[in-house]
Coordinates of C-alpha atoms in Angstrom, one line a residue:
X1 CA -80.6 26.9 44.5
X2 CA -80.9 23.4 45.9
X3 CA -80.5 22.3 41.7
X4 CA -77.5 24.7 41.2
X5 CA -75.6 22.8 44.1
X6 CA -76.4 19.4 42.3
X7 CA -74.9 20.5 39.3
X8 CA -71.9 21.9 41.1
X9 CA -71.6 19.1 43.7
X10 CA -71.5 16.3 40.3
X11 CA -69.0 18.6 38.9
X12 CA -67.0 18.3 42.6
X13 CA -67.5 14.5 42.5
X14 CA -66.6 13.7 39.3
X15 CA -63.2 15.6 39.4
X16 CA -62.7 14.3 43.0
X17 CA -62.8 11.0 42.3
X18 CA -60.9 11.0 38.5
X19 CA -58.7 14.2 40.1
X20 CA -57.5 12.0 43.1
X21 CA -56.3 9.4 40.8
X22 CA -54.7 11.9 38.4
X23 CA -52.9 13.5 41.6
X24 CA -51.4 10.2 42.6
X25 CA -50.5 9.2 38.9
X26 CA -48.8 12.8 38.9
X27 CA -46.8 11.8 42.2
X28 CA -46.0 8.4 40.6
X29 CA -45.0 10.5 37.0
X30 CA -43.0 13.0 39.0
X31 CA -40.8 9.9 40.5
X32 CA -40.4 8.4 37.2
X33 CA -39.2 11.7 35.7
X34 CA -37.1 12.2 38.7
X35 CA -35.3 8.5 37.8
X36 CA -35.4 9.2 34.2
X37 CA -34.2 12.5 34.8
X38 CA -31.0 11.5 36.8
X39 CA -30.6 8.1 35.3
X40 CA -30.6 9.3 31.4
X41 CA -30.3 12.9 31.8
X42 CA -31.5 15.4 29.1
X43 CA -30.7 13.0 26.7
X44 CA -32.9 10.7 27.6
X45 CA -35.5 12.8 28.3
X46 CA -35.3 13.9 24.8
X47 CA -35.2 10.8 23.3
X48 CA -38.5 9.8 25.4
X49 CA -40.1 12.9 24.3
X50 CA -40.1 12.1 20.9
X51 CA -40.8 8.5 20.8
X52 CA -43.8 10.1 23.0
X53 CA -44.9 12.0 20.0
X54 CA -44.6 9.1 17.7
X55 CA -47.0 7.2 19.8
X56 CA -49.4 9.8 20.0
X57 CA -49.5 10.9 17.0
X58 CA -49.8 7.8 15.4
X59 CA -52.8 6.9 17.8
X60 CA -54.1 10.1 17.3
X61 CA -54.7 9.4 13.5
X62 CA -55.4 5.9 14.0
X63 CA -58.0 6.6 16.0
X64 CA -59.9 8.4 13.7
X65 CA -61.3 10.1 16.9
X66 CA -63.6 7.3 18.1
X67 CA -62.5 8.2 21.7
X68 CA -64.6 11.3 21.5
X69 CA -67.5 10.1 19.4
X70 CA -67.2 6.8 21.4
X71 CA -68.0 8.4 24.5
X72 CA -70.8 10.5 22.7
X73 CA -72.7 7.9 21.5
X74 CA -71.8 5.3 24.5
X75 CA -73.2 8.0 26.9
X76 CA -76.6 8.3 24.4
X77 CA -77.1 4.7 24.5
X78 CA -76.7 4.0 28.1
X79 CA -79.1 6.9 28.7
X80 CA -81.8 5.5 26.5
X81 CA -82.5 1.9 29.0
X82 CA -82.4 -0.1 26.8
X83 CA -79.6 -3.0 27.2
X84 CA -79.7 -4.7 23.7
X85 CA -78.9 -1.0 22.4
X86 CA -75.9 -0.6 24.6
X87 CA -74.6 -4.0 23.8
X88 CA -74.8 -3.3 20.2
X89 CA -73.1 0.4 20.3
X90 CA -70.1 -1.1 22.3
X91 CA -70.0 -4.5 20.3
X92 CA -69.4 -1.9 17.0
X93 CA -66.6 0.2 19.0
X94 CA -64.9 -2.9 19.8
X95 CA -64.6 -3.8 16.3
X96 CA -63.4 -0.6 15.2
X97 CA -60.7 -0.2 17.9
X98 CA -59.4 -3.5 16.6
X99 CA -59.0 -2.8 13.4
X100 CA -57.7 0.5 14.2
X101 CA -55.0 -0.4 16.2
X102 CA -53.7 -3.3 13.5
X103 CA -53.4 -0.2 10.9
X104 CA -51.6 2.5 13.8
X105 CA -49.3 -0.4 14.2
X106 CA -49.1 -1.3 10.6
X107 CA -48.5 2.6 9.9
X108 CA -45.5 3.0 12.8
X109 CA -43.7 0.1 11.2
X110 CA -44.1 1.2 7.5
X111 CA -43.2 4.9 8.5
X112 CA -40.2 4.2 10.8
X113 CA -37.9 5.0 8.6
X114 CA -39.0 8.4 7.5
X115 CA -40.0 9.2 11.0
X116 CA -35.9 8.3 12.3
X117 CA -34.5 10.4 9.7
X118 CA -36.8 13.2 10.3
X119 CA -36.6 12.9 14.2
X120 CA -33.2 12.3 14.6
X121 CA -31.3 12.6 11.3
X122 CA -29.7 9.5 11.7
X123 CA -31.9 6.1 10.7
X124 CA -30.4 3.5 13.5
X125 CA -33.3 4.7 14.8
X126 CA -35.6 2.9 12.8
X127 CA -35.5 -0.7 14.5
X128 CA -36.6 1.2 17.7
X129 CA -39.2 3.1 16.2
X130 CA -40.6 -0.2 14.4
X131 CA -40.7 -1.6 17.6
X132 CA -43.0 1.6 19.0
X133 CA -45.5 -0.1 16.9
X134 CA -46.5 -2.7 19.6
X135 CA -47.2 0.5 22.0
X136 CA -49.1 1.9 18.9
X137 CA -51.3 -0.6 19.5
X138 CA -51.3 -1.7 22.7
X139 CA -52.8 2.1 23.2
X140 CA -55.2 2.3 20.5
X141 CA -57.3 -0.8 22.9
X142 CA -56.6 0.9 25.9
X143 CA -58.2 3.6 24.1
X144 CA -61.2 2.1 23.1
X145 CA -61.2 0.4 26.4
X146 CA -61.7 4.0 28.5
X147 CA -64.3 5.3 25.8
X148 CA -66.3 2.5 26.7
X149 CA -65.8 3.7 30.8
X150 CA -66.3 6.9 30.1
X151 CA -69.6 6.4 28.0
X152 CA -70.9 4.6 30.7
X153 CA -70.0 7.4 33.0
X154 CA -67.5 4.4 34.9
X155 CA -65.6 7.5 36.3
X156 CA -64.2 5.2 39.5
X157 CA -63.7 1.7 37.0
X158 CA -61.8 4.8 35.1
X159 CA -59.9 6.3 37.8
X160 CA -58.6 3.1 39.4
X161 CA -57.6 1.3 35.6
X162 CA -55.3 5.0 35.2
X163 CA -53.6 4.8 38.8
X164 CA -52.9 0.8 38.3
X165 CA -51.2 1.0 34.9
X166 CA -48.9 3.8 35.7
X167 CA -48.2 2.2 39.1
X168 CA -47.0 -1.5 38.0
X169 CA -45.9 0.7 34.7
X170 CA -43.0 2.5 37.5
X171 CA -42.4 -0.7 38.7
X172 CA -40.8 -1.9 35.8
X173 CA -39.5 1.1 33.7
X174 CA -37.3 2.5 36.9
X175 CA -35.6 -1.1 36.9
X176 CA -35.4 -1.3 33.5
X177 CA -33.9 2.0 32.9
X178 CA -31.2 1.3 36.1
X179 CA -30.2 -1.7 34.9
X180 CA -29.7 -0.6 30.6
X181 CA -29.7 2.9 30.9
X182 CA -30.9 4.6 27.7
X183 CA -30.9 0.5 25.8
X184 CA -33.5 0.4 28.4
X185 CA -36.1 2.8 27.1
X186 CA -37.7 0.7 24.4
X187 CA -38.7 -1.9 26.8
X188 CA -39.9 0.2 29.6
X189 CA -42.3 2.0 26.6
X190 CA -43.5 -1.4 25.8
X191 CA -43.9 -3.2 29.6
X192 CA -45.8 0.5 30.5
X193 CA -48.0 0.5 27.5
X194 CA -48.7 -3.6 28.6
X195 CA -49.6 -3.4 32.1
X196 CA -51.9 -0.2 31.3
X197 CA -54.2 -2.2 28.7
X198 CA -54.6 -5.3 31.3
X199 CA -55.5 -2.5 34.0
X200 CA -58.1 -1.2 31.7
X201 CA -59.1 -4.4 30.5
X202 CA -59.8 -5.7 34.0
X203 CA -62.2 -3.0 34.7
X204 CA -63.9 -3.1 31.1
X205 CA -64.2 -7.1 31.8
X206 CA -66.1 -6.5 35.5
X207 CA -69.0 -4.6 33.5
X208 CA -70.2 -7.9 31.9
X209 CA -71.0 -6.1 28.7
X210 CA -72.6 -8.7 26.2
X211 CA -71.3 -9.1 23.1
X212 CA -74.3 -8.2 20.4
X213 CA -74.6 -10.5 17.3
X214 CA -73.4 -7.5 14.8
X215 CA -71.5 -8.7 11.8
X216 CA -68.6 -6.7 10.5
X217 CA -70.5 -5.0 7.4
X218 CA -73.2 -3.9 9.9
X219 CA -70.8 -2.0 12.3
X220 CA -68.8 -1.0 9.3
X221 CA -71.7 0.5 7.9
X222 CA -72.7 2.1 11.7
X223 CA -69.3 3.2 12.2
X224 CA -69.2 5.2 8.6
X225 CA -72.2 8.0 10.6
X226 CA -69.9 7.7 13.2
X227 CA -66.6 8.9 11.8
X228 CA -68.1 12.3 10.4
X229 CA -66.9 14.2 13.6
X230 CA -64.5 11.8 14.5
X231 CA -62.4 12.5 10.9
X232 CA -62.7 15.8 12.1
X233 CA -61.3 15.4 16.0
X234 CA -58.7 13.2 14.3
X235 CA -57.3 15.7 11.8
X236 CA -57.2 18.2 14.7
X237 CA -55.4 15.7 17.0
X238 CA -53.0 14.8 14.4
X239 CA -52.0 18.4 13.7
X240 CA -51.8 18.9 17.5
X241 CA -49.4 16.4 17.8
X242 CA -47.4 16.8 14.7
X243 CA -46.9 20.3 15.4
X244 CA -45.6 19.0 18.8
X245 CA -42.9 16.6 17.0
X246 CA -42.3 19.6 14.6
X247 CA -41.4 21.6 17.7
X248 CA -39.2 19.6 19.6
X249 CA -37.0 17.8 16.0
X250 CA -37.0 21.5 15.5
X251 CA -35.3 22.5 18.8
X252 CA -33.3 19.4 19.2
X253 CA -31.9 20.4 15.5
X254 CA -31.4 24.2 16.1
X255 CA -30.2 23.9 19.6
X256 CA -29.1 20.4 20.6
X257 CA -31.1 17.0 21.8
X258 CA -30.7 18.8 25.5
X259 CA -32.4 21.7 24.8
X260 CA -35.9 19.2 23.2
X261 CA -35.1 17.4 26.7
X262 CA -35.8 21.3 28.9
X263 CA -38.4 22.0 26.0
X264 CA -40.2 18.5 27.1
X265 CA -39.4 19.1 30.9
X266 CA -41.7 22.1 30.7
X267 CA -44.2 20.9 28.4
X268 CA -44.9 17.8 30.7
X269 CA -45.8 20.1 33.5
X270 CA -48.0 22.7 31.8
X271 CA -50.0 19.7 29.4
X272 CA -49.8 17.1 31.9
X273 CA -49.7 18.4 35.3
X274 CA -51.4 21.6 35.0
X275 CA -54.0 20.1 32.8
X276 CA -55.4 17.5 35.1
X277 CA -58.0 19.9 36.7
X278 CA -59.1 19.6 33.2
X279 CA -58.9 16.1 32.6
X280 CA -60.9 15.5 35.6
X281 CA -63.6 17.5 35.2
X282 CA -64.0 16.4 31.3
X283 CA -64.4 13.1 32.1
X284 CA -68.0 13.5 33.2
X285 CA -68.6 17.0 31.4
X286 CA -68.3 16.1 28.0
X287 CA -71.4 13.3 28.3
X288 CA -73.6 15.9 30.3
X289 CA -72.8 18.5 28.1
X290 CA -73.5 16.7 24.5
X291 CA -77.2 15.3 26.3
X292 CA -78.5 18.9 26.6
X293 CA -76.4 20.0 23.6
X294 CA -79.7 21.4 21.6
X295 CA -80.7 23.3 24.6
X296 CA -78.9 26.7 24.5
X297 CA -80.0 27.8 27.9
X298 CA -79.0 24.7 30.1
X299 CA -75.6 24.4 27.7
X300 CA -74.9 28.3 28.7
X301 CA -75.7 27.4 32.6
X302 CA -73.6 24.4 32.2
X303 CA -70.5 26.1 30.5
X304 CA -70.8 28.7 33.1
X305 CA -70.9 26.6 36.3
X306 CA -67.5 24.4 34.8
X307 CA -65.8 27.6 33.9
X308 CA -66.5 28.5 37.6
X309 CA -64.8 26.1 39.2
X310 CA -62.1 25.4 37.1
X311 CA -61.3 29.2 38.2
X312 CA -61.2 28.6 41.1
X313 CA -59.5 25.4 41.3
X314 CA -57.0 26.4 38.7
X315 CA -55.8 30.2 39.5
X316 CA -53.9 29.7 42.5
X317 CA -52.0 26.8 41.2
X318 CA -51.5 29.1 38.1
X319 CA -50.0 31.6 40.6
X320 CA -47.8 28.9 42.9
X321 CA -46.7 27.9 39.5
X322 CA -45.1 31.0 38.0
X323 CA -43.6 31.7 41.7
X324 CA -41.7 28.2 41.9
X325 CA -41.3 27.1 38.5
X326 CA -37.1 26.7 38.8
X327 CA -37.9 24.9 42.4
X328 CA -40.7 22.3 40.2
X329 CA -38.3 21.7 37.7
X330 CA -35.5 20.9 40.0
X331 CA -37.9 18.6 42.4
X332 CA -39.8 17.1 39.2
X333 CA -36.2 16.6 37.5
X334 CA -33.0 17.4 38.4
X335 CA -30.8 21.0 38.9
X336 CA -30.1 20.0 35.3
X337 CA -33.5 21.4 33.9
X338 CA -33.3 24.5 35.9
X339 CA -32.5 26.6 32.2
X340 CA -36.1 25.4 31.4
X341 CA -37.6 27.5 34.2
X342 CA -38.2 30.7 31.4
X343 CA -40.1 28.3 28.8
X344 CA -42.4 27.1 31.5
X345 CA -43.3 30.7 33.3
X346 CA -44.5 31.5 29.6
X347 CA -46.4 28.4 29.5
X348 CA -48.4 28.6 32.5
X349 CA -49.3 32.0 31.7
X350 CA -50.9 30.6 28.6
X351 CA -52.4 27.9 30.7
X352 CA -54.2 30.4 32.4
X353 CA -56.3 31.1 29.1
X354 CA -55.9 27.8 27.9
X355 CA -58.1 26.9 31.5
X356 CA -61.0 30.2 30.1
X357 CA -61.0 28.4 26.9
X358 CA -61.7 24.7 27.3
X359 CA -65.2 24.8 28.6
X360 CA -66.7 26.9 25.3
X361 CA -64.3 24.6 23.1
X362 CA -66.8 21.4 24.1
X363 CA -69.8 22.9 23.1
X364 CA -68.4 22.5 19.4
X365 CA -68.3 19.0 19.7
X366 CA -71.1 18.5 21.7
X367 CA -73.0 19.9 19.1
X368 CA -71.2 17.7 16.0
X369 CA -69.4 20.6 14.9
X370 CA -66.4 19.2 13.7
X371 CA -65.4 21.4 10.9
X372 CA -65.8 24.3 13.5
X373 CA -63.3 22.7 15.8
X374 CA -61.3 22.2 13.3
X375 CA -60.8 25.6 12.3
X376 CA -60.2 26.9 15.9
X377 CA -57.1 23.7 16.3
X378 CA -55.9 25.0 12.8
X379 CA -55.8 28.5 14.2
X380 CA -54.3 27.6 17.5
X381 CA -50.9 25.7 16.1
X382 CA -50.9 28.3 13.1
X383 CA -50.1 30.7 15.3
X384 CA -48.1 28.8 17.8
X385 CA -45.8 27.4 15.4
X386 CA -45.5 30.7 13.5
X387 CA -44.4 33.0 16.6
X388 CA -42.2 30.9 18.2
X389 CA -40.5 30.5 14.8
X390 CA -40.7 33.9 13.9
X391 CA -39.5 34.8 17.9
X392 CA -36.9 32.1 17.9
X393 CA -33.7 33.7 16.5
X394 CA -34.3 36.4 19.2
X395 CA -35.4 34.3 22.1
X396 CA -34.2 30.6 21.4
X397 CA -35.9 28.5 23.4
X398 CA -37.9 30.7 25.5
X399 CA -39.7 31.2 22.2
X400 CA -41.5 28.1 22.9
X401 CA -42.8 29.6 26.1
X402 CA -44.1 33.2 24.2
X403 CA -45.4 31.2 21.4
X404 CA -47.4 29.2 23.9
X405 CA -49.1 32.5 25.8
X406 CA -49.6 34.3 22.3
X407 CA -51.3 31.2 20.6
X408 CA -54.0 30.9 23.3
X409 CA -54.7 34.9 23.9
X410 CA -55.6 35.2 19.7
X411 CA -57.5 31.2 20.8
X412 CA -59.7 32.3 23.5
X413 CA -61.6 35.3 21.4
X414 CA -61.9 32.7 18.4
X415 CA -63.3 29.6 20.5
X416 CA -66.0 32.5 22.5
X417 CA -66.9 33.7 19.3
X418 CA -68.0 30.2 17.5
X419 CA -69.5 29.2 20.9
X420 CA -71.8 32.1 20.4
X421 CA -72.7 31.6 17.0
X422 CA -73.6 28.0 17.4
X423 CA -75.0 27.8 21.0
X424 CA -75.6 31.3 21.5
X425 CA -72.9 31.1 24.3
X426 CA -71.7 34.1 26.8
X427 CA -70.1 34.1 29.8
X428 CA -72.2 35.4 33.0
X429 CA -70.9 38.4 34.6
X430 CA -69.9 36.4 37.8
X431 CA -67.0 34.2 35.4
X432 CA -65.8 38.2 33.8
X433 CA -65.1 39.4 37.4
X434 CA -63.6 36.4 38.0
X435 CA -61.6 36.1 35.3
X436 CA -60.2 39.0 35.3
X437 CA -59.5 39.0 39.5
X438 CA -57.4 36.2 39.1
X439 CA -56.0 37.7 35.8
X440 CA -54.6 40.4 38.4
X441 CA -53.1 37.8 40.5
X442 CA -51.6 36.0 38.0
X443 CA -49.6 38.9 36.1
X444 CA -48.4 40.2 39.6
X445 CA -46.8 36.5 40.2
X446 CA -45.9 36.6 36.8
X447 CA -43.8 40.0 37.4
X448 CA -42.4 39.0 40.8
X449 CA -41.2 36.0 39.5
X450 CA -38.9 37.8 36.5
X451 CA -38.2 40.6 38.4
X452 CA -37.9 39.8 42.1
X453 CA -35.6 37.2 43.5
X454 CA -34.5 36.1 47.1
X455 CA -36.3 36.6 50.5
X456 CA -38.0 40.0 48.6
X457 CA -39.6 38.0 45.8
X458 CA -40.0 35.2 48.4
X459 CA -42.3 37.3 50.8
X460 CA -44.0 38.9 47.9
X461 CA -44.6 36.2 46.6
X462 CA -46.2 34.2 49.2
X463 CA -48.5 37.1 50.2
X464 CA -50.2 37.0 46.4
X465 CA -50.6 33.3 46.8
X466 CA -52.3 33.9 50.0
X467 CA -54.3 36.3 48.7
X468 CA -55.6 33.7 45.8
X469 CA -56.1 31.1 48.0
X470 CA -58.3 33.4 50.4
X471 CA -60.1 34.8 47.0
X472 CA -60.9 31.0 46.1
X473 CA -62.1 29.6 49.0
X474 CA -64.5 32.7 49.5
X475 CA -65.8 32.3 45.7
X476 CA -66.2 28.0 46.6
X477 CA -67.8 28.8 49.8
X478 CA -70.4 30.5 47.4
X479 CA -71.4 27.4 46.1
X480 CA -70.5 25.3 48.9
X481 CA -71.3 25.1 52.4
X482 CA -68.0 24.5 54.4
X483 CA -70.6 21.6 56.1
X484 CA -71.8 20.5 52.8
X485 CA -68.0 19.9 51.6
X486 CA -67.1 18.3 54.8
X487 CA -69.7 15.8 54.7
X488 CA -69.9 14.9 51.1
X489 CA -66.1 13.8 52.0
X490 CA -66.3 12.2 55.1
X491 CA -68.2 9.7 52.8
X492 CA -66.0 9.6 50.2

């Protein structure tokens, strides 16, 4: 018992610590959304979406996933003691981040023409997407930068670089935007992109990593081993993102650049809100997960113990979501965004699965299986992209929403099926009754909130929040002591 709670209370720390940053980088996100949102309006959102998607999917397959492989074999080398090793491994990354954010940048300047017709049908874009290129690869370092933390297991270093960059990044882009208005949004990308590197790069600096005598054909050579699975987690990220830009040019063309501006709106708070219970916890998961990877036994306990506290954590912010999602959008943005309010109920839904999946999906690259993971990404935006076209003439924008929920329910039995095969993978009874508990929860909220409205769906509403809350603390006190808890963060 005494080793169960280790695992659970390292699982507590590390999302405590890289969670508590997260929630005040949300706070600080939710101000700058709030500005951008009454300063620019849908327009600007819009417009800030997309150049969004440029960036990341340009560092995305620029990256050649070296931020996952990175942290892989970071991790492995920091386990084995051995100092000259470490050195060496993070002397190689370096030079491959540097090279790899010259060709993203090289890449965003030679495509910005393509990319402003395609994203906007009109090419006085281009200029400003050319100029994207010094975000490109401003983020490609900070990139390698946070591997390197991450591999180390650096989860405060990590934490603190995240909360400084967004925080001098408001500082500057709310001014900026006041002042020029929508002229103002190609500078704030660039000052934000800027003061996030130098955070990171203080923190990577502290470490006092020596640089190993390596030459370039060595790591080039080293690197080649490397980018097996990473060719693999970069073909998946690109086709995550690109199916993201295909959705909202395809909205803002169908509908108008408003509409991509409520499409974003609601995105940003199921992928970027919602998912930093995920975030948090994967910062330390990942590398404990890939060093007992050939172990089927300890993976399954593993697996099982994440996917219990996610549930817990996540469920009865699933549930607050769907009851207040008009009220988010209106305190996140503006009354403006209210018409988004469908699109994100169907998201969060999805998010609930989404939340089942994401623990099983590691073990695939945990144990190098890249063409595995592959397959499952490939499946999840074939699907996505093919029902909300296919529900689009019916639903307009809400089909972004259903195609969400209806992409990760055909996900979830795909991802548990590979993570059987490979690992030999099953969730424990405990994780079924709890799934499908807060399953219950979730589809009542879900009703109320399309069905009910006023001080009916109010009260009703409440009272099945309540009643999550009271099922999660019971299920954490399982694993908890109440005095264990209160301790553990009265040092904190």
């Amino acid at each position: 018992m005494e080793k169960r709670n280790s695992s659970y209370n390292q699982i507590l720390k590390s999302t405590s610590i890289f969670g508590g940053s997260q929630i005040l980088i949300i706070l600080i996100g939710v101000i700058r959304n709030k500005m951008i949102a009454v300063l620019l309006g849908p327009v600007g959102v819009g417009i800030i979406g997309i150049y969004n998607s440029v960036i990341e999917m340009i560092r995305s397959a620029g990256g050649l996933g070296m931020d996952t492989t990175g942290v892989k074999e970071i991790a492995e080398a920091e386990s084995s003691r051995d100092e000259e090793v470490l050195y060496k491994t993070v002397t190689r990354f370096n030079k491959w981040f540097k090279v790899m954010a010259l060709c993203g940048a090289l890449a965003c300047l030679i495509f910005s023409y393509p990319i402003s017709i395609w994203a906007f049908e009109d090419s006085r874009f281009t200029l400003y997407i050319a100029c994207l290129s010094v975000c490109v690869f401003l983020a490609i370092l900070t990139m390698g930068r946070s591997s390197i933390l991450q591999g180390m297991r650096r989860i405060p270093e990590m934490a603190k670089s995240a909360f400084l960059g967004s925080f001098f990044g408001l500082l500057i882009s709310v001014p900026v935007y006041l002042l020029f208005g929508l002229d103002g949004i190609l500078p704030a990308f660039v000052f934000s992109s800027l003061f996030l590197f130098l955070c990171v790069e203080f923190y990577y600096r502290k470490l006092h990593l020596k640089k190993s005598d390596i030459s370039n054909k060595e790591a080039f050579q080293s690197g080649l081993n490397t980018l097996k699975l990473g060719l693999f987690i970069v073909v998946a990220g690109f086709i995550g993102t690109a199916s993201m830009f295909l959705v909202r040019t395809f909205v803002s063309r169908s509908i108008d650049i408003d509409a991509a501006g409520l499409f974003q709106s609601a995105w940003v708070i199921t992928n970027v809100y919602l998912s930093l219970i995920l975030r948090s916890m994967g910062s330390d998961f990942f590398p404990r997960l890939s060093a007992i990877a050939g172990e089927g036994e300890k993976v399954k306990k593993l697996v099982n113990e994440q996917s219990y506290i996610i549930l817990v954590v996540a469920s009865p912010i699933i549930v607050g979501m769907l009851l207040f999602a008009g009220f988010a959008l209106s305190v996140l943005y503006s009354s403006e965004f209210g018409h988004a309010d469908a699109v994100l109920r169907w998201q969060v839904l999805g998010t609930f699965f989404k939340v089942l999946c994401w623990p099983v999906a590691f073990i695939m690259l945990a144990k190098n299986k890249g063409a595995a993971f592959l397959a499952t990404e490939i499946i999840f935006y074939l699907v996505y992209l093919l029902s909300g076209y296919l529900l689009f003439p019916k639903y307009g924008l809400e089909a972004t929403g259903l195609g969400y929920l209806i992409a990760y329910i055909v996900y979830l039995p795909v991802v548990f099926l590979v993570g059987k095969t490979i690992s030999g993978f099953t969730w424990d009874s405990n994780i079924i009754k709890m799934a499908v508990i807060n399953m219950l929860f979730i589809g009542i909220a879900f009703y109320i909130a399309q069905y009910y409205a006023g001080e009916y769906g109010l009260l009703l509403g409440t009272g099945i929040l309540v009643i999550s809350l009271i099922y999660a603390y019971i299920k954490l006190k399982k694993v908890f002591s109440i005095a264990e808890l209160r301790d553990w963060f009265g040092k904190k």
